Coordinates of N, CA and C in Angstrom, one line a residue:
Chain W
X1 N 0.9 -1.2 0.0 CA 0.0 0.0 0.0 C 0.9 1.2 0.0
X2 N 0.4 2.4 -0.6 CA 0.9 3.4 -0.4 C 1.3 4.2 1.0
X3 N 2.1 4.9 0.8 CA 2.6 5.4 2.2 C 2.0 7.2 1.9
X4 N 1.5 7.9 2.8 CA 1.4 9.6 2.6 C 2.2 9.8 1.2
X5 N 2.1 10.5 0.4 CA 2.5 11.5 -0.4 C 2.6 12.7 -0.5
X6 N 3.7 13.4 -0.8 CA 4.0 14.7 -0.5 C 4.2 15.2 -1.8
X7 N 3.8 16.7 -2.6 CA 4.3 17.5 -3.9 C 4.3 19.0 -3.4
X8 N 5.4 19.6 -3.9 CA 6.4 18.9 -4.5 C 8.0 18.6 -3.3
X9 N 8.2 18.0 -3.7 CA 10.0 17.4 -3.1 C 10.7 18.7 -2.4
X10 N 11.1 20.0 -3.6 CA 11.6 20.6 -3.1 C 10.9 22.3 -3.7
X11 N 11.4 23.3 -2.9 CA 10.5 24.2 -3.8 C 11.7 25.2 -3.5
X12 N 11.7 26.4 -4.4 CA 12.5 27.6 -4.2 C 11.5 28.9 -4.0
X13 N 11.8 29.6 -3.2 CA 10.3 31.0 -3.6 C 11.0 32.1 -3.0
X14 N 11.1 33.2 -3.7 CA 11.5 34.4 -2.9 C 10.8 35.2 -1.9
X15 N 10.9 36.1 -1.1 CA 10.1 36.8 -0.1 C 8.7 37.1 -0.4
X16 N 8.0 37.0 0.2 CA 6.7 37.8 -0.6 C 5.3 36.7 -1.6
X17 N 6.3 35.8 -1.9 CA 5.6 35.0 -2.7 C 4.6 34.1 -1.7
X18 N 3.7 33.4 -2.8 CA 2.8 32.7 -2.0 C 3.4 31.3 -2.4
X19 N 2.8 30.3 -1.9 CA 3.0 28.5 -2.2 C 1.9 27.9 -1.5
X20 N 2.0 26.7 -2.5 CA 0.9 25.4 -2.2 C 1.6 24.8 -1.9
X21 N 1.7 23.8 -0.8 CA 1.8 22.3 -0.7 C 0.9 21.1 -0.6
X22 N 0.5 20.3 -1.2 CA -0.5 18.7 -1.5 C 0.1 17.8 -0.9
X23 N -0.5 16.9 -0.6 CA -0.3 15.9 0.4 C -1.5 15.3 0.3
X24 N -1.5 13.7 -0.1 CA -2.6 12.7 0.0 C -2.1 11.1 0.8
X25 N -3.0 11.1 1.8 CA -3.2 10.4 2.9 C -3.0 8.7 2.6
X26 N -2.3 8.3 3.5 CA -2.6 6.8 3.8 C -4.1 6.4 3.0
X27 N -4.4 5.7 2.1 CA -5.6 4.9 1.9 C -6.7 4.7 2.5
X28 N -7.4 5.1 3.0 CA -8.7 4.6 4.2 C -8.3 5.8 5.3
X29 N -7.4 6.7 5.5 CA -7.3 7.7 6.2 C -8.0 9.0 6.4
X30 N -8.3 9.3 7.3 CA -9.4 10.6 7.0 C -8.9 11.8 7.6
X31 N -7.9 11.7 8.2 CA -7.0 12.3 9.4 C -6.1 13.2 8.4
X32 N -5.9 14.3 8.1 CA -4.3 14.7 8.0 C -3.8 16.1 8.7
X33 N -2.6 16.0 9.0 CA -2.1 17.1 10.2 C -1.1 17.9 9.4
X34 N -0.5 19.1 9.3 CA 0.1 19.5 8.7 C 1.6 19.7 10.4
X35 N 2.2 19.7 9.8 CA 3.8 20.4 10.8 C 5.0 21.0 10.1
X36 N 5.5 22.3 10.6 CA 6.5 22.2 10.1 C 8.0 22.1 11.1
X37 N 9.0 21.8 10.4 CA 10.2 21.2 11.2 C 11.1 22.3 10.6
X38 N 12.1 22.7 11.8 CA 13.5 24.3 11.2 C 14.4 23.2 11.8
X39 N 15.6 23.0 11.3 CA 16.7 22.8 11.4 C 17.2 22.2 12.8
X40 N 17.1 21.9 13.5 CA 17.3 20.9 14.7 C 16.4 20.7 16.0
X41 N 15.2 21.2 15.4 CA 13.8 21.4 16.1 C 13.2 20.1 15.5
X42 N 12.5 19.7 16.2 CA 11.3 18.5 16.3 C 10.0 19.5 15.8
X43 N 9.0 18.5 14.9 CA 8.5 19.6 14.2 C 7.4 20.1 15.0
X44 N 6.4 21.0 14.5 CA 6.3 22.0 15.2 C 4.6 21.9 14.5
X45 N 3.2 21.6 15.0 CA 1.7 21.5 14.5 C 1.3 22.5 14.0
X46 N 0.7 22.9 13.1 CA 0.4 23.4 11.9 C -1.4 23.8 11.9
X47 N -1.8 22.3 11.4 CA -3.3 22.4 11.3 C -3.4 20.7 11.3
X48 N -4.8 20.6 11.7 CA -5.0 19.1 11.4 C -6.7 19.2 10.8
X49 N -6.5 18.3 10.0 CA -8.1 18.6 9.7 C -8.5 17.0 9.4
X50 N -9.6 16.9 9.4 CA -10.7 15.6 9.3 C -11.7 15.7 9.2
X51 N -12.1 15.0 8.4 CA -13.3 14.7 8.0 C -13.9 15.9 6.7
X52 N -13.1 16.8 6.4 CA -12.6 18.2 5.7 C -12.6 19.4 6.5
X53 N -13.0 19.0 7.9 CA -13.4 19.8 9.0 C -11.8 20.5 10.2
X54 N -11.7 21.9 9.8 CA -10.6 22.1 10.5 C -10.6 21.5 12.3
X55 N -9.9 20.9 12.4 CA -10.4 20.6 13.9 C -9.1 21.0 15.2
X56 N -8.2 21.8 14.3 CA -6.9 22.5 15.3 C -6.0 22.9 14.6
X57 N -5.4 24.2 14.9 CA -4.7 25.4 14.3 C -3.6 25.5 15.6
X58 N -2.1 25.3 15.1 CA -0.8 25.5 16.2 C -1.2 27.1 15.8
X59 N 0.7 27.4 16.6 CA 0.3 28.9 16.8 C 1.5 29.5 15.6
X60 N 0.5 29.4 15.3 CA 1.3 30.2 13.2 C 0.0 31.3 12.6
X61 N 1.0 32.1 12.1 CA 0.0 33.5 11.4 C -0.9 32.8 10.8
X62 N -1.7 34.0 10.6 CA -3.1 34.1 9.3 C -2.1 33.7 8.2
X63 N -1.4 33.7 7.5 CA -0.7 33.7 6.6 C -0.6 32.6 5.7
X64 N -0.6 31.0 6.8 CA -0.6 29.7 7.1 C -2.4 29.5 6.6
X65 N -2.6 28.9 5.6 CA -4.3 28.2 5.5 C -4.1 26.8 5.6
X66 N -5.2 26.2 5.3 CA -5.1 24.5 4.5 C -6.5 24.6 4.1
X67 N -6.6 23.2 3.6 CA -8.3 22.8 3.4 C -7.9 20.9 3.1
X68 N -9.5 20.4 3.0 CA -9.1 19.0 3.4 C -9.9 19.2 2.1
X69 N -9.6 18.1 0.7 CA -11.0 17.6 0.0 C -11.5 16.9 0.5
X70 N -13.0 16.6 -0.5 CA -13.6 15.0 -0.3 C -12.5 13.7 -0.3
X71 N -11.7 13.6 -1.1 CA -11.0 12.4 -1.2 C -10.1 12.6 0.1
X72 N -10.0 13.1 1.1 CA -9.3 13.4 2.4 C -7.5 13.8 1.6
X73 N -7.2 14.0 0.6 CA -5.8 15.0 -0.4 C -6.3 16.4 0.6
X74 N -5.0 17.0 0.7 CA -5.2 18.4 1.8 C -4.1 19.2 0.9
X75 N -3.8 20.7 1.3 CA -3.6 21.3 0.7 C -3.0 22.3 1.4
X76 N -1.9 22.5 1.7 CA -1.5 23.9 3.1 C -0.6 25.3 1.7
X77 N -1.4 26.2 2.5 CA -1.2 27.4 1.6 C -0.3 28.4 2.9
X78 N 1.0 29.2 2.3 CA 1.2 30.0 2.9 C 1.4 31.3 1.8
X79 N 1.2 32.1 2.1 CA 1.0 33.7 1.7 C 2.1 35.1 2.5
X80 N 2.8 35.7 1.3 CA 3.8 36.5 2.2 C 4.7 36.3 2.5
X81 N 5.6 35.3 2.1 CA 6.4 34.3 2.1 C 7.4 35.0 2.9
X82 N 8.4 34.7 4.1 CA 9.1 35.1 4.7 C 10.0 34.7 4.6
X83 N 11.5 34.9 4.8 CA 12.7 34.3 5.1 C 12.6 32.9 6.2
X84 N 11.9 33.8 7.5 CA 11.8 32.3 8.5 C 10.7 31.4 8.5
X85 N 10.2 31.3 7.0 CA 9.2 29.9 6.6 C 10.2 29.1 6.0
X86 N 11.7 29.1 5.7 CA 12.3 27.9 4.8 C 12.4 26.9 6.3
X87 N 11.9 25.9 5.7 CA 11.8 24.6 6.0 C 11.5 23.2 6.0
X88 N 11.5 22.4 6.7 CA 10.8 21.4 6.3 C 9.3 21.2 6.3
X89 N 8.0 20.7 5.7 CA 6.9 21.0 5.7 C 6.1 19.6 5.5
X90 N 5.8 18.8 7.1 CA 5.6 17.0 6.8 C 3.9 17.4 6.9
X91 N 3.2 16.2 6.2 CA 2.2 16.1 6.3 C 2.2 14.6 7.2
X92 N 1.2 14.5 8.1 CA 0.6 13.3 9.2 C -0.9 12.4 8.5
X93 N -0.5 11.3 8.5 CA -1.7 10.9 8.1 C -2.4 9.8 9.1
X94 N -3.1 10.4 9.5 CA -4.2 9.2 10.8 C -5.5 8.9 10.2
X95 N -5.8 7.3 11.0 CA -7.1 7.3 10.5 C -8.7 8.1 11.0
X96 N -8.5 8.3 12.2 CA -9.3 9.4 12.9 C -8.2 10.4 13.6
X97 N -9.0 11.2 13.9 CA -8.3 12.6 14.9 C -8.5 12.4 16.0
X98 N -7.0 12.5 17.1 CA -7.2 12.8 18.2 C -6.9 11.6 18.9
X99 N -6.7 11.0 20.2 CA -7.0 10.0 21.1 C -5.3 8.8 20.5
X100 N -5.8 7.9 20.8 CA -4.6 6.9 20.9 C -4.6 6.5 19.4
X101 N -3.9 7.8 18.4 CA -3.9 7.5 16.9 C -2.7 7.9 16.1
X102 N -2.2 6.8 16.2 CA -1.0 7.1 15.3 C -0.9 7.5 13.7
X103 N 0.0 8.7 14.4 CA 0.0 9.6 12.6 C 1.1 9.2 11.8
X104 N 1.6 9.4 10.6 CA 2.8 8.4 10.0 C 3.0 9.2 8.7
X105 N 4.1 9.9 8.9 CA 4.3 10.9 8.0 C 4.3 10.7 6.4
X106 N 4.8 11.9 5.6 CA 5.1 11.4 4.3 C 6.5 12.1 3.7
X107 N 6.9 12.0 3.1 CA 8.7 12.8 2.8 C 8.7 14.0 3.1
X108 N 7.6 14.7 3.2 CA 8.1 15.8 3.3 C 8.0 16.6 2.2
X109 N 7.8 18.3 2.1 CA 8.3 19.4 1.2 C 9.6 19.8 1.8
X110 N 10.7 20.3 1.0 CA 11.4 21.0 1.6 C 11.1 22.9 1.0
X111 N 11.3 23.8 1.5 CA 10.7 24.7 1.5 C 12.2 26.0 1.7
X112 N 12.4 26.9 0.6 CA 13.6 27.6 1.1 C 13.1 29.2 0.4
X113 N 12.8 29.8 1.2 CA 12.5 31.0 0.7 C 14.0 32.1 0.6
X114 N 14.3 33.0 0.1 CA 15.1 33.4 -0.7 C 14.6 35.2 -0.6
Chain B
X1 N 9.9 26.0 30.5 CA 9.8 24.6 31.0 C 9.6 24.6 29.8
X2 N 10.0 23.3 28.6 CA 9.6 23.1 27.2 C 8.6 21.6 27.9
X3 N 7.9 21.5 27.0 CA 6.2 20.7 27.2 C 7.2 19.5 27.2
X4 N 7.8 19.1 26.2 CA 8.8 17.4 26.1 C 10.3 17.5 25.7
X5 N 10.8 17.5 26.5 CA 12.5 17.8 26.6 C 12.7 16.1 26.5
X6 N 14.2 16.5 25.8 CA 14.7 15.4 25.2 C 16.2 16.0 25.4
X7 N 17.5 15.2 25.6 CA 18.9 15.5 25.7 C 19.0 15.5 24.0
X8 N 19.7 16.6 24.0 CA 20.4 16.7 22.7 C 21.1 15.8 22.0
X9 N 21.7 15.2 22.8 CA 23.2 14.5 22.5 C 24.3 15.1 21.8
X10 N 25.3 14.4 20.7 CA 24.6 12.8 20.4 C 25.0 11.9 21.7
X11 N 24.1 10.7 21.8 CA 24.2 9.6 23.0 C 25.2 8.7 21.5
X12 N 26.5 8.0 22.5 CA 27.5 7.4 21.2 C 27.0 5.9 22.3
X13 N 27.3 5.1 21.4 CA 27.2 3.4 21.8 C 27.9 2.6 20.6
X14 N 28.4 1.5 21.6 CA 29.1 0.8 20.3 C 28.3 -0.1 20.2
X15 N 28.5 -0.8 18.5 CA 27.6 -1.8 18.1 C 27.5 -2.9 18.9
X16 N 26.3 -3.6 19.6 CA 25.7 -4.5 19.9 C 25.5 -3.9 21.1
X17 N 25.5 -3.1 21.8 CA 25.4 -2.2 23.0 C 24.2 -1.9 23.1
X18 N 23.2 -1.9 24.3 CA 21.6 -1.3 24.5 C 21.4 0.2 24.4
X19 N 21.4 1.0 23.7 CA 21.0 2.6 23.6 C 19.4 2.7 24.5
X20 N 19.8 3.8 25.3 CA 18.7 4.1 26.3 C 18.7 5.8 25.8
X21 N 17.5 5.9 25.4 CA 16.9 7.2 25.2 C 15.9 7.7 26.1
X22 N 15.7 9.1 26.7 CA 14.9 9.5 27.4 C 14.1 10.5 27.1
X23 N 13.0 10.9 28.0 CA 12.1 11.9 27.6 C 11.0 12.1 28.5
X24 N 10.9 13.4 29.1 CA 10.4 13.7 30.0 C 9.0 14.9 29.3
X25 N 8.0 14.7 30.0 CA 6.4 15.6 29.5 C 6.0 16.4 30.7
X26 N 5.5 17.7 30.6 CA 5.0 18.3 31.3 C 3.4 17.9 31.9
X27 N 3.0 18.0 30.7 CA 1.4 18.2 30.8 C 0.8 16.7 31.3
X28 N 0.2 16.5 32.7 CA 0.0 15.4 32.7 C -1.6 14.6 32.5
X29 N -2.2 15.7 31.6 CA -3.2 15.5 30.5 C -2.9 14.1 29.1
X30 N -1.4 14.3 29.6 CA -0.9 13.4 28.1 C -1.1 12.3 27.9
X31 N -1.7 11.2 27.1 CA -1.9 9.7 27.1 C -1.4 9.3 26.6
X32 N -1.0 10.1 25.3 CA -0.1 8.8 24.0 C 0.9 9.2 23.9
X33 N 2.1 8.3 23.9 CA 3.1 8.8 23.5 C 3.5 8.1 22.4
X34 N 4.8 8.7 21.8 CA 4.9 7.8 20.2 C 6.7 8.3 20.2
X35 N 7.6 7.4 19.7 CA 8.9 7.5 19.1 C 9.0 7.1 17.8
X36 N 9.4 8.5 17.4 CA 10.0 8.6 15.8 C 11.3 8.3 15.3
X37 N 11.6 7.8 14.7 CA 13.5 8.0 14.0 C 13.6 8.8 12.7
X38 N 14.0 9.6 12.4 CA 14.2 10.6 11.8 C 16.1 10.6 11.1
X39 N 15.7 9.9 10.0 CA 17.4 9.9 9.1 C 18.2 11.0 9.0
X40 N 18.8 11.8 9.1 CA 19.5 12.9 8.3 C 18.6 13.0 7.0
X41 N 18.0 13.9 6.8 CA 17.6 15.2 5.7 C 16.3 13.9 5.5
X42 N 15.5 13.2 6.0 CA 14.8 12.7 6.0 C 13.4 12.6 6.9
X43 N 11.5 12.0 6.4 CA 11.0 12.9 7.7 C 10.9 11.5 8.6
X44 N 10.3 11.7 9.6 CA 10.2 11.1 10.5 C 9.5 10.0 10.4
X45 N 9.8 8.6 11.0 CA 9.3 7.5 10.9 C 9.0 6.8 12.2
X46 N 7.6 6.5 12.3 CA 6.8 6.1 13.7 C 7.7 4.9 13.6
X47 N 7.9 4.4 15.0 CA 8.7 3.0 15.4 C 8.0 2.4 16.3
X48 N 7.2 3.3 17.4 CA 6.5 2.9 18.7 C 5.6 4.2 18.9
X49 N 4.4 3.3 19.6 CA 3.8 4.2 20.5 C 3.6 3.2 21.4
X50 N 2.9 4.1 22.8 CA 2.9 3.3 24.1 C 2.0 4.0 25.0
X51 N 0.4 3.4 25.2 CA -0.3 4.3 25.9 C -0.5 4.0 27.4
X52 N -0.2 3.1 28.1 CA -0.5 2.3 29.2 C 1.1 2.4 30.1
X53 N 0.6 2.7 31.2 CA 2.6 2.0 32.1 C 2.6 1.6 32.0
X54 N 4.1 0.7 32.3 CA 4.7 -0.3 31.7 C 5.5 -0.6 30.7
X55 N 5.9 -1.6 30.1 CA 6.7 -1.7 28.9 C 5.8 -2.2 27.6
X56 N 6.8 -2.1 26.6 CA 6.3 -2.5 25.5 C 7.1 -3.1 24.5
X57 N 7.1 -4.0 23.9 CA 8.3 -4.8 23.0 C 8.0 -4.9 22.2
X58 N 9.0 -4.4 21.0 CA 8.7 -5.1 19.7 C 10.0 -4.9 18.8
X59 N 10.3 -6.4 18.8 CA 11.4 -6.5 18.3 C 12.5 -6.4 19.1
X60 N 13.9 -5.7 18.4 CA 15.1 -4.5 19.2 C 14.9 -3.3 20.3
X61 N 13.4 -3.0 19.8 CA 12.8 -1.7 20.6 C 12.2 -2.2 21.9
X62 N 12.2 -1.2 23.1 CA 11.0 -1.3 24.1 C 11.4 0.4 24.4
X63 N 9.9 0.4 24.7 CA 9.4 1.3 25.1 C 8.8 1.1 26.5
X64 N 9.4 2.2 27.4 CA 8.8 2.7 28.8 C 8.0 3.3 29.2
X65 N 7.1 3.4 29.8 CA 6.2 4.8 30.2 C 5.6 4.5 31.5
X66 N 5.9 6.0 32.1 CA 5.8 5.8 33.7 C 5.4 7.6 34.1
X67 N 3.9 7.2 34.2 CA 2.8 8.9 34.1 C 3.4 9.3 35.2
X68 N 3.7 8.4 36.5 CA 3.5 9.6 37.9 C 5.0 10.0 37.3
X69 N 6.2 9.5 37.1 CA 7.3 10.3 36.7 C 7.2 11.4 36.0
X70 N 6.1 11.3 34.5 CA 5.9 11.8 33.2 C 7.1 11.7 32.4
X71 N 7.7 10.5 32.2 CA 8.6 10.0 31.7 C 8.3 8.8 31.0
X72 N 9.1 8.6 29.7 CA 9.3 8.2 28.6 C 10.4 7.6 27.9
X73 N 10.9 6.6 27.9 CA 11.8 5.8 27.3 C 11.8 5.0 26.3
X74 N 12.8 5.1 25.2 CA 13.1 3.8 24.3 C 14.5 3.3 24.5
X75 N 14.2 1.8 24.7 CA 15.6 0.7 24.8 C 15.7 0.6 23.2
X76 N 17.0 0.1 22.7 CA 17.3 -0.5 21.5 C 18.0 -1.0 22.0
X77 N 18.0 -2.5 21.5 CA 18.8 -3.3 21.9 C 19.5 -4.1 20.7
X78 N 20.9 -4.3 21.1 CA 21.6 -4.6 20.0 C 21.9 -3.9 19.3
X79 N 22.4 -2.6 19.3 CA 22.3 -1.1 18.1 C 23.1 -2.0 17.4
X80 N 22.4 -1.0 15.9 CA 23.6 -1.8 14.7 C 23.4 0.1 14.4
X81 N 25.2 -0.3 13.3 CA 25.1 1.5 13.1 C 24.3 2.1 12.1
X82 N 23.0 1.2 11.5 CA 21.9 1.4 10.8 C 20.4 2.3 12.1
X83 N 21.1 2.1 13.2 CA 20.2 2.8 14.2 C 20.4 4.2 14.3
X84 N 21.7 4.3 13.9 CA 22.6 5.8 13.8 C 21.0 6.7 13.1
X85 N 21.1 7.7 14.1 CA 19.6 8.9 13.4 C 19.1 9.4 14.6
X86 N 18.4 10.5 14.3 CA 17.3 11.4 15.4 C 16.4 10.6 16.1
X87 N 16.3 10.3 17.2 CA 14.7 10.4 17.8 C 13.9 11.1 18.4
X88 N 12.6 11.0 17.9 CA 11.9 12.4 18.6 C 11.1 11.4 19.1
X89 N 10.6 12.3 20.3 CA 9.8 11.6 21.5 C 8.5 12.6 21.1
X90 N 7.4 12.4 20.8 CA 6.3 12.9 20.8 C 4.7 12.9 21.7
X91 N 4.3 13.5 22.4 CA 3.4 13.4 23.1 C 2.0 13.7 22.9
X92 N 0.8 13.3 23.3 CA -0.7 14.0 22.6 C -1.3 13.5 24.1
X93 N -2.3 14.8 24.4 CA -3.4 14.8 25.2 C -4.6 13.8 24.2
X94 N -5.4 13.2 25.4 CA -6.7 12.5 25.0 C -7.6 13.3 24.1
X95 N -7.5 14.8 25.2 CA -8.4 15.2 24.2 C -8.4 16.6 23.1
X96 N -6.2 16.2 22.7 CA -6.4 16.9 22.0 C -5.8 16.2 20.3
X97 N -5.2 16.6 19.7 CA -5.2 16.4 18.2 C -4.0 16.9 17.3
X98 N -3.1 17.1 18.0 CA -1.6 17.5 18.2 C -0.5 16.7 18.7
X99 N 0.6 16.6 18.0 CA 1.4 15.8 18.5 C 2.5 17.2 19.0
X100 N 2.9 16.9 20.0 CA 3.9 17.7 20.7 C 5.3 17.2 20.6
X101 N 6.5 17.5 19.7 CA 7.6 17.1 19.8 C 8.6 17.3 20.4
X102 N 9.5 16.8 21.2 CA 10.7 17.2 21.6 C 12.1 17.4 20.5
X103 N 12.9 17.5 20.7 CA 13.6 18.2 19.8 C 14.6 16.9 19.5
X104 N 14.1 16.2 19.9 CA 15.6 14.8 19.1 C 16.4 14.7 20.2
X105 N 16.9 12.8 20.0 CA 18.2 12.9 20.8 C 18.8 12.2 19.9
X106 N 20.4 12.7 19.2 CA 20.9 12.3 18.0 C 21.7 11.0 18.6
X107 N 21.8 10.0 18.2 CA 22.2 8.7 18.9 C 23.2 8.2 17.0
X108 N 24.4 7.9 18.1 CA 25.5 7.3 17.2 C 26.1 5.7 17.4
X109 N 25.7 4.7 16.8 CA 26.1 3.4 16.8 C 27.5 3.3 16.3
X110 N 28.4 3.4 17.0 CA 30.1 3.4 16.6 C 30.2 1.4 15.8
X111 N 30.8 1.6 15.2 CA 31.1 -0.1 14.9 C 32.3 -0.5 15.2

């Protein structure tokens, strides 16, 4: 079976600019969490959404969106692009949200603003 | 206070030697815990979780958890230097929907 999927691999974007990141889930998963990870930090919660339903926001600007489709594929948008957004950018894939549910990442975006 | 502290390292061990990793949680709301390994430039890969005290086996791995402490352990036993990598200790309240990470403890299997 497939494992999470992440597009794209790596991205380049200068100051200012906006970006997409996609991400589609484990098979049968309805769960996906977004995190981002800086350089010798353990990563850091984002958004998690389920069921297409935002169900928790870490503490990151307006700047930071997502949305979940029907097919549970999610979509994290950031806007305004800063110097201190290059990083790593994992998406979590669970089968429900919350409680004793293991999440199980996917490769990753790498992300380097400029 | 950071929510789940973890030693930086690196912790060094020579091959066939038991690597003891630690990890301590604030919040004692927390019920699940989970250990990730995380390669160099690579993302993180679940190995364990452990929601009950007590231990937990599987495989080279065990896992410890002990709430009145708010402490968290992984054994590896027999390191080979394919164990060489990050672990992050990760924690989640029951009723929340976030995983809380510690920052890694970089562990080196010398051969």
């Amino acid at each position: 079976d497939a494992g999470v999927t992440q597009s794209p691999t790596h991205l380049i974007k200068t100051r200012g600019q906006h970006v997409t990141l996609r991400c589609s889930p484990i098979s049968g998963h309805k769960s996906v969490s977004w995190y981002q990870q800086v350089l010798g930090q353990g990563p850091q919660f984002i958004f998690q959404y389920y069921e297409k339903e935002e169900r928790g926001r870490g503490n990151f600007p307006d700047r930071f969106s997502a949305r979940q489709f029907p097919n549970y594929s999610s979509e994290l948008n950031v806007n305004a692009l800063l110097l201190g957004d290059s990083a790593l950018y994992l998406c979590a894939s669970s089968l429900v949200a919350g409680g004793h549910n293991e999440q199980f990442f996917g490769p990753g975006t790498r992300l380097t603003v400029l | 206070q950071k929510e789940v502290e973890q030693n930086s390292g690196p912790l060094s061990v020579p091959e066939g030697a038991i690597a003891s990793l630690n990890c301590t949680y604030s919040d004692r709301g927390s019920q699940s815990f989970f250990w990730y390994r995380q390669y160099s430039g690579k993302s993180p890969e679940l190995i364990m979780s452990i929601y009950s005290n007590g231990d937990k086996e599987d495989g080279r791995f065990t896992a410890q958890l002990n709430k009145a402490s708010q402490y968290v352990s992984l054994l590896i036993r027999d390191s080979q230097p394919s164990d060489s990598a990050t672990y992050l200790c990760a924690v989640m309240m029951d009723s929340s929907y976030k995983l809380i990470f510690g920052s890694g403890t970089r562990l080196l299997v010398r051969p």
